């Protein structure tokens, strides 16, 4: 019965496997691209920590501003904050993906987003500044 099922659905199974492989290849290409960019940034900035990005190195906080940092290493899955946007305490700012889990980063206070340091898909290390909130 199983063999008959496979034979009857061979075309759709093959199409699915082709889409799956194409998605895997595209994801692997994005990983390689991010790794290449991280390597390039590291080569340009010898005083930065391993894995640091250009944005992470250039953060400086004005009075009344706070940095919102990544609680874990992973990648930016969703970015709900925009420069100039007003956020309330508890609002979702960023969703990180780490080991197939989503980690939501909330605003610990109300404020205005003054700087966003990462884009969707970029890798972050625990402690990296994701964005800056002003008063």
Tab-separated table of C-alpha atoms in Angstrom:
chain	number	residue	atom	x	y	z
A	1	UNK	CA	0.000	0.000	0.000
A	2	UNK	CA	2.872	2.354	0.862
A	3	UNK	CA	4.677	1.598	-2.407
A	4	UNK	CA	1.458	2.320	-4.316
A	5	UNK	CA	1.119	5.635	-2.475
A	6	UNK	CA	4.698	6.564	-3.436
A	7	UNK	CA	4.084	5.645	-7.073
A	8	UNK	CA	0.829	7.631	-7.239
A	9	UNK	CA	2.430	10.718	-5.693
A	10	UNK	CA	5.879	10.498	-7.279
A	11	UNK	CA	5.540	13.784	-9.195
A	12	UNK	CA	4.467	15.879	-6.191
A	13	UNK	CA	7.080	14.194	-3.977
A	14	UNK	CA	9.804	15.020	-6.508
A	15	UNK	CA	8.578	18.631	-6.792
A	16	UNK	CA	8.597	19.004	-3.007
A	17	UNK	CA	12.104	17.555	-2.715
A	18	UNK	CA	13.337	19.938	-5.428
A	19	UNK	CA	11.827	22.971	-3.600
A	20	UNK	CA	13.268	21.713	-0.324
A	21	UNK	CA	16.760	21.363	-1.811
A	22	UNK	CA	16.546	24.802	-3.455
A	23	UNK	CA	15.559	26.370	-0.122
A	24	UNK	CA	18.394	24.559	1.640
A	25	UNK	CA	20.904	25.735	-0.971
A	26	UNK	CA	19.627	29.343	-0.690
A	27	UNK	CA	19.876	29.261	3.112
A	28	UNK	CA	23.373	27.873	2.928
A	29	UNK	CA	24.298	30.656	0.506
A	30	UNK	CA	22.962	33.273	2.955
A	31	UNK	CA	24.986	31.703	5.777
A	32	UNK	CA	28.124	31.827	3.655
A	33	UNK	CA	27.430	35.435	2.661
A	34	UNK	CA	26.975	36.469	6.313
A	35	UNK	CA	30.149	34.622	7.267
A	36	UNK	CA	32.069	36.311	4.445
A	37	UNK	CA	30.804	39.754	5.529
A	38	UNK	CA	31.730	39.068	9.169
A	39	UNK	CA	35.214	38.033	8.038
A	40	UNK	CA	35.535	41.209	5.932
A	41	UNK	CA	34.461	43.420	8.847
A	42	UNK	CA	36.928	41.655	11.143
A	43	UNK	CA	39.743	42.233	8.669
A	44	UNK	CA	38.903	45.944	8.352
A	45	UNK	CA	38.690	46.522	12.099
A	46	UNK	CA	41.541	44.868	13.945
A	47	UNK	CA	40.545	46.441	17.272
A	48	UNK	CA	37.116	44.785	17.293
A	49	UNK	CA	36.241	41.625	19.169
A	50	UNK	CA	35.925	38.349	17.236
A	51	UNK	CA	32.574	38.229	15.477
A	52	UNK	CA	31.893	41.919	16.094
A	53	UNK	CA	30.166	43.870	13.367
A	54	UNK	CA	30.865	47.393	12.222
A	55	UNK	CA	27.627	48.519	13.866
A	56	UNK	CA	28.492	46.920	17.198
A	57	UNK	CA	31.886	48.638	17.252
A	58	UNK	CA	30.503	52.138	16.534
A	59	UNK	CA	27.819	52.325	19.272
A	60	UNK	CA	28.019	55.372	21.522
A	61	UNK	CA	25.179	56.285	23.866
A	62	UNK	CA	23.967	59.822	24.460
A	63	UNK	CA	22.618	60.834	27.853
A	64	UNK	CA	19.246	59.208	28.522
A	65	UNK	CA	19.728	56.538	25.865
A	66	UNK	CA	19.912	52.820	26.588
A	67	UNK	CA	21.308	49.951	24.552
A	68	UNK	CA	19.125	46.906	23.999
A	69	UNK	CA	21.388	43.863	23.777
A	70	UNK	CA	20.957	40.351	22.443
A	71	UNK	CA	20.355	37.899	25.292
A	72	UNK	CA	21.644	34.972	23.199
A	73	UNK	CA	23.636	34.310	20.051
A	74	UNK	CA	21.531	33.651	16.985
A	75	UNK	CA	20.143	35.492	14.007
A	76	UNK	CA	17.666	38.328	13.653
A	77	UNK	CA	14.429	36.631	12.674
A	78	UNK	CA	12.040	39.568	12.898
A	79	UNK	CA	12.634	43.275	13.452
A	80	UNK	CA	9.641	45.214	14.793
A	81	UNK	CA	11.541	48.400	15.692
A	82	UNK	CA	12.178	51.239	13.239
A	83	UNK	CA	14.360	54.321	13.710
A	84	UNK	CA	12.124	57.143	14.892
A	85	UNK	CA	9.421	54.745	16.065
A	86	UNK	CA	7.968	55.164	19.537
A	87	UNK	CA	7.736	52.000	21.645
A	88	UNK	CA	6.031	51.327	24.948
A	89	UNK	CA	7.460	49.295	27.803
A	90	UNK	CA	7.011	45.580	27.029
A	91	UNK	CA	6.703	46.060	23.266
A	92	UNK	CA	8.369	43.472	21.040
A	93	UNK	CA	11.473	44.998	19.461
A	94	UNK	CA	13.311	42.062	17.914
A	95	UNK	CA	12.774	38.322	17.595
A	96	UNK	CA	15.966	36.271	17.485
A	97	UNK	CA	16.224	32.705	16.201
A	98	UNK	CA	18.615	30.371	17.958
A	99	UNK	CA	18.584	26.602	17.546
A	100	UNK	CA	15.107	26.712	15.949
A	101	UNK	CA	13.697	28.637	18.911
A	102	UNK	CA	12.364	32.185	18.825
A	103	UNK	CA	13.593	34.530	21.555
A	104	UNK	CA	11.621	37.758	21.852
A	105	UNK	CA	13.448	40.897	22.981
A	106	UNK	CA	11.077	43.353	24.666
A	107	UNK	CA	11.484	47.036	25.496
A	108	UNK	CA	12.337	47.407	29.162
A	109	UNK	CA	11.129	50.999	29.038
A	110	UNK	CA	9.179	53.317	26.782
A	111	UNK	CA	11.180	55.392	24.341
A	112	UNK	CA	12.022	56.278	20.779
A	113	UNK	CA	14.221	54.024	18.659
A	114	UNK	CA	17.260	56.103	17.707
A	115	UNK	CA	19.449	53.424	16.142
A	116	UNK	CA	18.942	49.913	14.733
A	117	UNK	CA	22.203	47.992	14.458
A	118	UNK	CA	21.196	44.803	12.617
A	119	UNK	CA	19.012	43.747	9.715
A	120	UNK	CA	16.821	40.697	9.380
A	121	UNK	CA	18.935	37.602	8.760
A	122	UNK	CA	22.130	38.929	10.320
A	123	UNK	CA	23.916	36.898	12.978
A	124	UNK	CA	24.320	38.316	16.467
A	125	UNK	CA	26.352	37.256	19.474
A	126	UNK	CA	25.042	37.387	23.028
A	127	UNK	CA	25.668	40.906	24.331
A	128	UNK	CA	25.697	42.604	20.912
A	129	UNK	CA	23.733	45.868	20.869
A	130	UNK	CA	20.643	45.314	18.725
A	131	UNK	CA	19.265	48.834	18.943
A	132	UNK	CA	19.317	52.017	20.981
A	133	UNK	CA	16.319	53.572	22.748
A	134	UNK	CA	16.221	57.276	23.510
A	135	UNK	CA	13.895	59.163	25.808
